[in-house]
Short mmCIF file of C-alpha atoms in Angstrom, two decimals:
data_model
loop_
_atom_site.label_atom_id
_atom_site.label_comp_id
_atom_site.label_asym_id
_atom_site.label_seq_id
_atom_site.Cartn_x
_atom_site.Cartn_y
_atom_site.Cartn_z
CA MET F 791 2.65 -3.43 -7.67
CA ARG F 792 0.21 -2.78 -10.57
CA LYS F 793 -0.08 0.54 -13.20
CA SER F 794 -4.00 1.51 -13.05
CA LYS F 795 -5.95 2.87 -15.48
CA ASP F 796 -8.78 4.84 -14.48
CA TYR F 797 -12.37 2.96 -14.79
CA SER F 798 -14.23 4.75 -12.97
CA ASN F 799 -15.89 7.73 -14.33
CA ILE F 800 -17.70 4.63 -17.74
CA SER F 801 -20.64 6.70 -17.94
CA SER F 802 -21.62 3.41 -20.21
CA MET F 803 -21.51 1.58 -17.91
CA GLY F 804 -24.06 3.47 -14.98
CA VAL F 805 -22.23 4.48 -12.62
CA MET F 806 -23.86 5.42 -9.31
CA GLU F 807 -22.15 7.70 -7.48
CA TYR F 808 -22.69 8.65 -4.03
CA SER F 809 -20.40 10.85 -1.13
CA CYS F 810 -20.09 11.38 2.16
CA CYS F 811 -19.09 14.78 4.00
CA LEU F 812 -20.42 13.99 6.77
CA LEU F 813 -21.17 16.60 9.89
CA LYS F 814 -22.64 14.58 12.40
CA ILE F 815 -22.31 10.62 12.73
CA SER F 816 -24.14 9.97 16.01
CA SER F 817 -25.60 7.64 13.86
CA ILE F 818 -23.11 5.98 12.84
CA ILE F 819 -21.23 5.17 15.78
CA PRO F 820 -19.77 1.70 14.99
CA ILE F 821 -17.59 2.43 12.36
CA VAL F 822 -14.57 4.54 14.18
CA GLY F 823 -15.45 3.27 17.67
CA VAL F 824 -14.22 -0.29 15.20
CA MET F 825 -11.45 1.82 13.85
CA LEU F 826 -9.16 2.29 16.55
CA LEU F 827 -10.50 1.67 19.90
CA LEU F 828 -7.45 2.25 22.13
CA VAL F 829 -7.27 1.76 25.64
CA CYS F 830 -5.66 2.82 28.46
CA SER F 831 -3.80 0.69 30.35
CA SER F 832 -4.37 -0.21 33.90
CA LEU F 833 -2.46 0.46 36.92
CA ILE F 834 1.33 -0.41 36.36
CA SER F 835 3.85 -1.60 39.23
CA PRO F 836 5.35 1.49 40.53
CA VAL F 837 9.13 -0.07 40.68
CA LEU F 838 9.35 0.56 37.17
CA SER F 839 10.41 3.70 35.50
CA THR F 840 8.21 6.27 33.62
CA TRP F 841 9.60 5.13 30.26
CA GLU F 842 10.45 1.41 30.71
CA THR F 843 6.59 1.69 31.37
CA GLY F 844 5.17 4.11 28.99
CA ILE F 845 2.92 5.70 31.62
CA ALA F 846 3.55 8.87 30.19
CA ASN F 847 -0.17 8.42 28.10
CA ASP F 848 2.65 7.13 24.87
CA LYS F 849 2.99 10.70 24.08
CA PRO F 850 6.33 12.04 22.52
CA ARG F 851 8.90 13.28 24.47
CA ASN F 852 12.62 13.78 24.18
CA ASP F 853 15.24 11.43 25.84
CA THR F 854 17.63 13.34 27.63
CA GLN F 855 15.21 14.79 29.38
CA ASN F 856 13.79 13.88 33.77
CA PHE F 857 16.19 11.67 33.79
CA ARG F 858 17.51 10.49 36.76
CA PRO F 859 21.09 9.97 37.08
CA GLY F 860 22.26 6.33 35.56
CA GLU F 861 17.88 5.60 33.17
CA GLU F 862 19.95 6.83 30.53
CA ALA F 863 22.80 3.88 30.73
CA GLN F 864 19.40 1.46 31.77
CA LYS F 865 17.46 2.39 28.93
CA LEU F 866 20.55 0.95 26.33
CA LYS F 867 20.33 -1.77 28.17
CA ARG F 868 16.59 -2.48 28.19
CA VAL F 869 16.87 -1.62 23.78
CA ARG F 870 19.43 -3.26 23.71
CA GLN F 871 17.63 -6.84 25.09
CA HIS F 872 15.04 -6.07 23.49
CA LEU F 873 16.71 -5.97 19.94
CA LYS F 874 18.48 -9.42 20.97
CA ARG F 875 14.81 -10.97 20.89
CA ILE F 876 13.12 -9.10 17.80
CA ASN F 877 16.93 -9.37 15.19
CA LYS F 878 17.41 -12.94 13.99
CA THR F 879 20.62 -13.74 13.66
CA PRO F 880 20.26 -14.17 9.74
CA ILE F 881 22.73 -15.95 7.02
CA LYS F 882 23.11 -13.35 4.98
CA THR F 883 22.40 -9.49 5.04
CA ILE F 884 21.87 -7.23 1.91
CA GLN F 885 22.19 -3.37 2.74
CA SER F 886 19.10 -1.59 0.62
CA VAL F 887 19.54 1.41 -1.20
CA ASP F 888 17.00 3.40 1.19
CA GLY F 889 19.56 2.26 4.40
CA ASP F 890 17.04 -0.35 5.87
CA LEU F 891 19.25 -3.90 6.79
CA ILE F 892 17.06 -6.68 5.45
CA ASP F 893 18.50 -9.57 6.83
CA CYS F 894 17.79 -13.39 5.41
CA VAL F 895 16.31 -15.67 8.72
CA LEU F 896 16.04 -19.28 8.79
CA ALA F 897 11.70 -19.66 8.30
CA HIS F 898 11.59 -21.06 11.33
CA GLN F 899 13.41 -19.07 13.44
CA GLN F 900 11.88 -15.78 12.55
CA PRO F 901 10.43 -14.28 15.76
CA ALA F 902 7.05 -15.53 15.57
CA PHE F 903 8.16 -18.89 17.04
CA ASP F 904 9.16 -17.78 19.87
CA HIS F 905 5.60 -17.67 20.80
CA PRO F 906 5.16 -20.86 23.51
CA MET F 907 2.41 -22.06 21.07
CA LEU F 908 3.97 -22.34 18.73
CA ARG F 909 7.82 -22.67 19.21
CA GLY F 910 9.40 -25.84 16.80
CA GLN F 911 7.18 -25.17 14.06
CA LYS F 912 7.26 -25.00 10.79
CA PRO F 913 5.17 -22.24 8.64
CA LEU F 914 2.16 -24.16 7.46
CA GLU F 915 1.88 -24.81 3.75
CA PRO F 916 -0.20 -22.64 1.72
CA PRO F 917 -4.20 -22.92 1.90
CA GLU F 918 -7.24 -23.29 -0.22
CA ARG F 919 -7.90 -19.89 -2.79
CA PRO F 920 -11.34 -18.43 -2.21
CA LYS F 921 -13.13 -19.89 -5.23
CA GLY F 922 -13.79 -16.68 -6.97
CA HIS F 923 -10.34 -15.26 -6.64
CA GLU F 924 -9.29 -14.36 -10.39
CA ARG F 925 -5.56 -14.27 -11.02
CA GLU F 926 -5.14 -10.49 -12.68
CA GLY F 927 -1.31 -12.15 -13.69
CA LYS F 928 2.13 -12.32 -12.92
CA ILE F 929 2.64 -9.90 -9.60
CA TYR F 930 6.78 -10.04 -8.53
CA GLU F 931 7.39 -10.37 -5.99
CA ASP F 932 10.91 -8.66 -6.15
CA SER F 933 9.58 -5.85 -8.51
CA PHE F 934 7.71 -3.58 -4.98
CA GLN F 935 10.49 -2.60 -2.55
CA LEU F 936 12.90 -0.70 -2.71
CA TRP F 937 15.50 -3.47 -1.73
CA HIS F 938 15.28 -5.22 -4.20
CA VAL F 939 17.12 -2.15 -6.10
CA THR F 940 20.28 -4.29 -5.79
CA GLY F 941 19.64 -7.55 -7.27
CA GLU F 942 20.18 -9.56 -4.55
CA ALA F 943 17.98 -11.86 -2.94
CA CYS F 944 17.80 -13.81 0.39
CA PRO F 945 18.04 -17.83 -0.57
CA GLU F 946 15.85 -20.85 -0.29
CA GLY F 947 14.79 -21.65 3.13
CA THR F 948 15.04 -18.24 4.52
CA ILE F 949 12.97 -14.88 5.20
CA PRO F 950 13.93 -11.49 4.39
CA ILE F 951 13.04 -9.03 8.12
CA ARG F 952 13.67 -5.41 8.39
CA ARG F 953 16.00 -4.98 10.77
CA THR F 954 15.24 -2.21 13.65
CA ASN F 955 18.13 -0.27 15.16
CA GLU F 956 18.54 1.11 17.99
CA GLU F 957 17.42 4.84 17.36
CA GLU F 958 13.26 3.09 16.28
CA VAL F 959 13.29 1.40 19.71
CA MET F 960 15.01 4.91 21.79
CA ARG F 961 11.82 7.38 19.90
CA VAL F 962 8.98 5.60 21.76
CA SER F 963 8.24 5.89 25.02
CA SER F 964 8.67 2.35 26.74
CA VAL F 965 10.39 -0.87 25.20
CA ARG F 966 6.75 -2.10 25.84
CA ARG F 967 5.18 0.22 23.26
CA PHE F 968 7.11 -0.16 20.60
CA GLY F 969 6.04 -1.68 17.55
CA ARG F 970 2.76 -1.01 18.69
CA LYS F 971 -0.32 1.11 18.74
CA PRO F 972 -0.65 3.56 21.39
CA ARG F 973 -3.52 2.83 23.41
CA LYS F 974 -5.96 5.99 24.15
CA PHE F 975 -9.11 6.84 25.62
CA VAL F 976 -10.97 7.30 22.18
CA ARG F 977 -15.05 8.47 21.90
CA ARG F 978 -16.76 5.63 19.26
CA ASP F 979 -17.22 8.84 17.01
CA SER F 980 -13.70 9.73 17.20
CA THR F 981 -14.39 13.89 17.08
CA GLY F 982 -13.00 13.80 20.35
CA SER F 983 -9.90 12.10 19.04
CA ASP F 984 -6.69 13.23 17.59
CA HIS F 985 -6.81 9.72 14.95
CA GLU F 986 -8.56 10.90 11.85
CA HIS F 987 -10.37 8.87 9.39
CA ALA F 988 -12.04 8.68 5.68
CA VAL F 989 -13.50 4.37 5.70
CA GLY F 990 -15.95 2.11 3.55
CA TYR F 991 -17.03 -0.49 5.34
CA VAL F 992 -19.18 -2.86 6.29
CA SER F 993 -21.16 -4.09 8.81
CA GLY F 994 -23.70 -6.88 10.26
CA GLN F 995 -22.89 -10.00 8.97
CA GLN F 996 -20.23 -13.30 9.19
CA TYR F 997 -17.54 -12.16 7.13
CA TYR F 998 -13.85 -14.78 6.04
CA GLY F 999 -11.88 -12.34 4.49
CA ALA F 1000 -11.56 -9.26 2.21
CA LYS F 1001 -9.18 -8.59 -0.76
CA ALA F 1002 -8.93 -4.42 -2.49
CA SER F 1003 -6.68 -3.01 -4.69
CA ILE F 1004 -4.43 0.20 -3.50
CA ASN F 1005 -3.35 3.52 -4.68
CA VAL F 1006 0.59 3.40 -3.30
CA TRP F 1007 1.26 7.45 -2.77
CA SER F 1008 3.91 9.38 -0.53
CA PRO F 1009 1.77 11.64 1.59
CA ARG F 1010 3.91 14.42 3.88
CA VAL F 1011 4.16 13.97 7.40
CA ALA F 1012 4.41 16.62 9.58
CA ASN F 1013 5.40 16.12 12.27
CA PRO F 1014 8.27 13.36 13.50
CA TYR F 1015 5.12 11.39 15.53
CA GLU F 1016 2.25 11.52 13.25
CA PHE F 1017 2.07 8.67 11.09
CA SER F 1018 -0.12 8.68 7.51
CA LEU F 1019 -1.52 4.77 6.26
CA SER F 1020 -4.62 3.20 3.58
CA GLN F 1021 -4.98 -0.42 4.93
CA MET F 1022 -7.70 -2.96 5.27
CA TRP F 1023 -8.83 -4.33 8.68
CA VAL F 1024 -10.85 -6.81 10.08
CA ILE F 1025 -12.58 -6.79 12.54
CA SER F 1026 -14.35 -9.52 15.82
CA GLY F 1027 -15.21 -8.36 19.28
CA SER F 1028 -17.50 -5.57 21.44
CA PHE F 1029 -16.18 -2.52 21.73
CA GLY F 1030 -14.08 -3.21 24.75
CA ASP F 1031 -10.94 -4.00 25.67
CA ASP F 1032 -12.42 -7.46 23.53
CA LEU F 1033 -11.63 -5.47 20.45
CA ASN F 1034 -9.65 -8.27 17.86
CA THR F 1035 -7.83 -6.22 14.41
CA ILE F 1036 -5.80 -7.80 11.64
CA GLU F 1037 -4.25 -5.22 9.44
CA ALA F 1038 -2.56 -4.72 6.25
CA GLY F 1039 -2.00 -2.45 3.73
CA TRP F 1040 0.52 0.77 3.32
CA GLN F 1041 2.20 3.66 5.84
CA VAL F 1042 4.23 6.18 6.23
CA SER F 1043 5.63 6.12 9.67
CA PRO F 1044 8.86 8.56 10.64
CA GLU F 1045 8.43 7.46 14.48
CA LEU F 1046 8.74 3.77 13.47
CA TYR F 1047 10.59 3.82 10.20
CA GLY F 1048 12.84 6.38 11.04
CA ASP F 1049 12.22 8.34 7.30
CA ASN F 1050 8.96 9.59 5.31
CA TYR F 1051 8.95 5.96 2.52
CA PRO F 1052 5.72 4.34 2.14
CA ARG F 1053 5.95 0.66 3.78
CA PHE F 1054 3.82 -2.02 3.16
CA PHE F 1055 2.64 -3.25 6.80
CA THR F 1056 0.66 -5.85 9.02
CA TYR F 1057 -0.92 -5.28 12.07
CA TRP F 1058 -2.96 -7.53 15.26
CA THR F 1059 -4.34 -7.47 18.51
CA SER F 1060 -6.48 -8.68 20.67
CA ASP F 1061 -7.70 -6.41 23.23
CA ALA F 1062 -8.13 -3.10 21.63
CA TYR F 1063 -4.35 -2.62 21.03
CA GLN F 1064 -3.17 -3.02 25.45
CA ALA F 1065 -0.64 -6.04 25.35
CA THR F 1066 -1.27 -7.45 23.10
CA GLY F 1067 -0.32 -7.29 19.23
CA CYS F 1068 2.33 -5.15 16.47
CA TYR F 1069 3.68 -4.16 13.89
CA ASN F 1070 4.69 -7.10 11.01
CA LEU F 1071 7.12 -8.80 12.95
CA LEU F 1072 8.49 -7.06 15.78
CA CYS F 1073 6.50 -9.47 18.01
CA SER F 1074 5.24 -13.33 17.96
CA GLY F 1075 2.41 -13.68 15.54
CA PHE F 1076 2.00 -13.07 11.72
CA VAL F 1077 4.63 -16.49 10.65
CA GLN F 1078 5.63 -14.86 7.51
CA THR F 1079 6.26 -17.82 4.52
CA ASN F 1080 7.59 -15.65 2.00
CA SER F 1081 10.85 -15.32 0.52
CA LYS F 1082 10.86 -12.23 -0.92
CA ILE F 1083 9.12 -9.91 0.66
CA ALA F 1084 10.26 -7.60 3.01
CA ILE F 1085 7.53 -7.16 5.79
CA GLY F 1086 8.13 -2.91 7.18
CA ALA F 1087 10.06 -2.23 3.82
CA ALA F 1088 9.72 0.28 1.29
CA ILE F 1089 7.15 0.67 -1.84
CA SER F 1090 8.45 1.32 -5.25
CA PRO F 1091 6.81 3.27 -6.99
CA THR F 1092 4.28 5.40 -5.92
CA SER F 1093 1.97 7.19 -7.93
CA SER F 1094 2.18 10.83 -9.07
CA TYR F 1095 -0.10 13.63 -9.25
CA LYS F 1096 -1.49 13.29 -12.55
CA GLY F 1097 1.05 10.75 -13.15
CA GLY F 1098 1.22 7.05 -13.54
CA GLN F 1099 -0.83 5.66 -10.68
CA PHE F 1100 0.41 2.60 -8.91
CA ASP F 1101 -2.08 -0.44 -6.37
CA ILE F 1102 -1.20 -2.48 -4.78
CA SER F 1103 -4.27 -5.88 -3.79
CA LEU F 1104 -4.37 -7.78 -0.94
CA LEU F 1105 -6.36 -10.54 0.08
CA ILE F 1106 -6.77 -11.40 3.83
CA TRP F 1107 -9.05 -15.25 3.83
CA LYS F 1108 -9.60 -17.64 7.18
CA ASP F 1109 -8.90 -21.31 5.80
CA PRO F 1110 -11.14 -22.98 5.87
CA LYS F 1111 -8.94 -26.31 7.31
CA HIS F 1112 -7.15 -25.07 10.31
CA GLY F 1113 -8.70 -21.33 10.41
CA ASN F 1114 -5.45 -18.92 10.67
CA TRP F 1115 -5.97 -15.94 8.80
CA TRP F 1116 -4.19 -15.91 5.21
CA LEU F 1117 -2.50 -12.91 3.86
CA GLU F 1118 -1.98 -12.57 0.67
CA PHE F 1119 0.11 -9.57 -2.31
CA GLY F 1120 -0.90 -9.42 -5.58
CA SER F 1121 -2.40 -13.30 -7.29
CA GLY F 1122 -1.05 -15.47 -5.63
CA VAL F 1123 1.09 -14.56 -3.14
CA LEU F 1124 0.83 -15.82 -0.38
CA VAL F 1125 3.10 -13.64 2.56
CA GLY F 1126 2.42 -15.48 5.54
CA TYR F 1127 -0.49 -16.16 7.93
CA TRP F 1128 -1.69 -15.16 11.25
CA PRO F 1129 -2.69 -18.16 14.17
CA SER F 1130 -6.36 -18.25 14.54
CA PHE F 1131 -5.19 -18.51 18.76
CA LEU F 1132 -4.21 -15.12 18.84
CA PHE F 1133 -7.27 -14.09 18.69
CA THR F 1134 -10.46 -14.68 20.78
CA HIS F 1135 -13.87 -13.60 18.25
CA LEU F 1136 -11.67 -14.17 15.09
CA ARG F 1137 -11.47 -17.78 15.97
CA ASP F 1138 -14.30 -17.88 13.95
CA HIS F 1139 -15.25 -14.53 11.71
CA ALA F 1140 -15.51 -11.43 11.65
CA SER F 1141 -18.16 -9.13 12.56
CA MET F 1142 -17.05 -5.73 10.29
CA VAL F 1143 -14.61 -5.20 7.50
CA GLN F 1144 -13.43 -1.69 6.66
CA PHE F 1145 -10.71 -0.03 4.03
CA GLY F 1146 -9.23 3.65 3.95
CA GLY F 1147 -7.08 6.06 5.55
CA GLU F 1148 -6.28 6.80 8.82
CA ILE F 1149 -3.72 10.04 9.90
CA VAL F 1150 -2.73 11.51 13.64
CA ASN F 1151 -2.97 15.31 14.56
CA SER F 1152 -0.78 16.82 16.98
CA ARG F 1153 -2.20 19.54 17.04
CA THR F 1154 0.50 21.13 17.66
CA GLY F 1155 0.33 25.30 18.32
CA GLY F 1156 -3.18 24.70 18.47
CA PHE F 1157 -3.43 24.32 14.32
CA HIS F 1158 -4.58 21.68 12.48
CA THR F 1159 -1.98 19.17 11.30
CA SER F 1160 -0.88 19.38 7.58
CA THR F 1161 0.32 15.46 7.15
CA GLN F 1162 -1.88 13.99 4.22
CA MET F 1163 -4.04 11.78 3.58
CA GLY F 1164 -4.27 9.89 0.80
CA SER F 1165 -2.46 11.50 -2.42
CA GLY F 1166 -3.20 14.67 -0.36
CA HIS F 1167 -6.10 15.38 -1.80
CA PHE F 1168 -10.14 15.55 -1.86
CA SER F 1169 -11.95 12.82 -3.31
CA GLY F 1170 -13.48 15.20 -5.59
CA GLU F 1171 -10.37 15.56 -7.76
CA GLY F 1172 -10.37 11.95 -9.65
CA PHE F 1173 -8.31 10.02 -10.73
CA GLY F 1174 -4.77 10.83 -11.17
CA LYS F 1175 -4.98 12.79 -8.94
CA ALA F 1176 -6.80 11.71 -5.73
CA SER F 1177 -6.08 7.77 -3.82
CA TYR F 1178 -8.76 5.31 -4.46
CA PHE F 1179 -9.66 1.74 -3.45
CA ARG F 1180 -11.20 -0.29 -5.84
CA ASN F 1181 -12.36 -3.89 -7.12
CA LEU F 1182 -13.83 -4.17 -3.04
CA GLN F 1183 -14.83 -7.60 -1.83
CA ILE F 1184 -15.57 -10.17 1.43
CA VAL F 1185 -14.81 -13.88 1.73
CA ASP F 1186 -18.37 -15.07 2.48
CA TRP F 1187 -19.15 -18.44 4.58
CA GLY F 1188 -18.66 -20.27 1.88
CA ASN F 1189 -14.81 -19.61 1.07
CA SER F 1190 -16.26 -17.40 -1.42
CA LEU F 1191 -15.04 -13.73 -2.85
CA ILE F 1192 -17.99 -11.72 -3.49
CA PRO F 1193 -18.73 -8.08 -3.83
CA LEU F 1194 -19.62 -6.06 -1.36
CA SER F 1195 -23.58 -5.54 -0.97
CA ASN F 1196 -24.13 -1.70 1.15
CA LEU F 1197 -21.05 -0.41 1.29
CA LYS F 1198 -21.32 2.69 3.96
CA VAL F 1199 -18.78 5.94 4.03
CA LEU F 1200 -17.76 8.12 6.85
CA ALA F 1201 -15.32 10.41 6.93
CA ASP F 1202 -14.84 11.46 10.59
CA HIS F 1203 -13.13 15.32 9.47
CA PRO F 1204 -14.18 16.50 6.05
CA ASN F 1205 -13.11 19.57 5.62
CA CYS F 1206 -9.75 17.94 6.06
CA TYR F 1207 -10.37 14.54 4.64
CA ASP F 1208 -13.52 13.60 2.77
CA ILE F 1209 -14.22 10.46 0.37
CA ARG F 1210 -16.54 9.44 -2.32
CA GLY F 1211 -17.68 6.26 -3.33
CA GLY F 1212 -18.81 4.81 -6.43
CA ILE F 1213 -19.48 0.57 -8.43
CA ASN F 1214 -18.89 0.24 -11.96
CA ASN F 1215 -18.81 -2.77 -13.95
CA VAL F 1216 -14.72 -3.18 -14.09
CA TRP F 1217 -13.50 -0.82 -10.81
CA GLY F 1218 -16.92 -2.79 -8.52
CA ASN F 1219 -17.26 -1.01 -5.71
CA TYR F 1220 -14.43 1.45 -5.45
CA PHE F 1221 -13.87 5.09 -3.60
CA TYR F 1222 -11.51 8.30 -3.24
CA TYR F 1223 -10.53 9.66 -0.50
CA GLY F 1224 -7.83 11.77 1.01
CA GLY F 1225 -6.90 15.22 1.82
CA PRO F 1226 -4.66 18.15 2.76
CA GLY F 1227 -5.64 18.43 6.05
CA ARG F 1228 -4.53 22.32 7.60
CA ASN F 1229 -6.70 24.59 4.98
CA VAL F 1230 -8.70 27.38 5.09
CA ARG F 1231 -11.59 25.01 5.93
CA CYS F 1232 -9.43 23.07 8.63
CA PRO F 1233 -7.55 25.46 10.98
#
């Protein structure tokens, strides 16, 4: 976690700025189609209950509604069986000040190693870092998450895992959908979707990773089944069922976590969010190697309006030797990796990289949500008021970090959330983004 200064408005450095207030986005179809093209599943066996299969379009539901006699007990049984699979036996548990339980689990017993292709293995050794990777000073892993306030730490040879509880699983439409983004039909221009975005992106080349510093805020989320997030997407595949993504950033998600803290998260999918992938360590996939960072745990401190600004630096890159995709936090702090066999297209390279914000708009009462994106303020307010991404870079085929070229910006509902980009000698490629949601221009 770094405290940031404003370098986005330095006239002597020849700042170029450009804004995006997109009224017609058919000419930039690939960006949002790729962004979250969620596809509903095919036919599901009729012998399973509605809650078990989650066939009700992944919509929130009242847990006490429409249950047949005995179904509540069956549901609870399935939930507890699932929790037994994902909550591994710890050798130590730490009680966080925010109510989380952080389990210290032996590294080789983490959920990833339940995967048939990883069973019996241990985490890999650190890979070669991309060339041109400059370290900005020591970043302490034990200073940006609330659970470290106690002063306790996980023993060597273990990793911290945020424990999932029954209430968190009971909130979703089905056990099978827990920890996954919803599956829905989404038009490629996303204007008919309940997911809204303000993003910067590059496409048209082969990408082997990306890096950015992301401003951290605590946006208000108006509905317990909505979320607000800021993240990086590393993407490959078509707009169909074969979409591959690797994602990391911070999010506020009351449904997933039961509160409104901004939390560090990861995500992956290899089939457009249908049956593969999950958040954090909620399925077999991401292999964590770090003993001090709990993925899914709350971030502290956060930025404040007209006050201190704090950001986190994230780097995702493909190890040229083994082909796995690694995640680094700060300057040199490895979090872990996504094994290459999880993917189809991303086994080779990415075809698009995106940075930015996303919210869910449930239109309760027929009105646009007041869920905030970023700081909850529009991009034009600038440093200290609007949220930002800075020092945007990509990793090329030679495993070198290089500045972006031809960064495009897009906001699919610019009266609700917008974006404004620029470039200078200190922040490199950057953009401000976000907004309040519902307002006089966004009813």
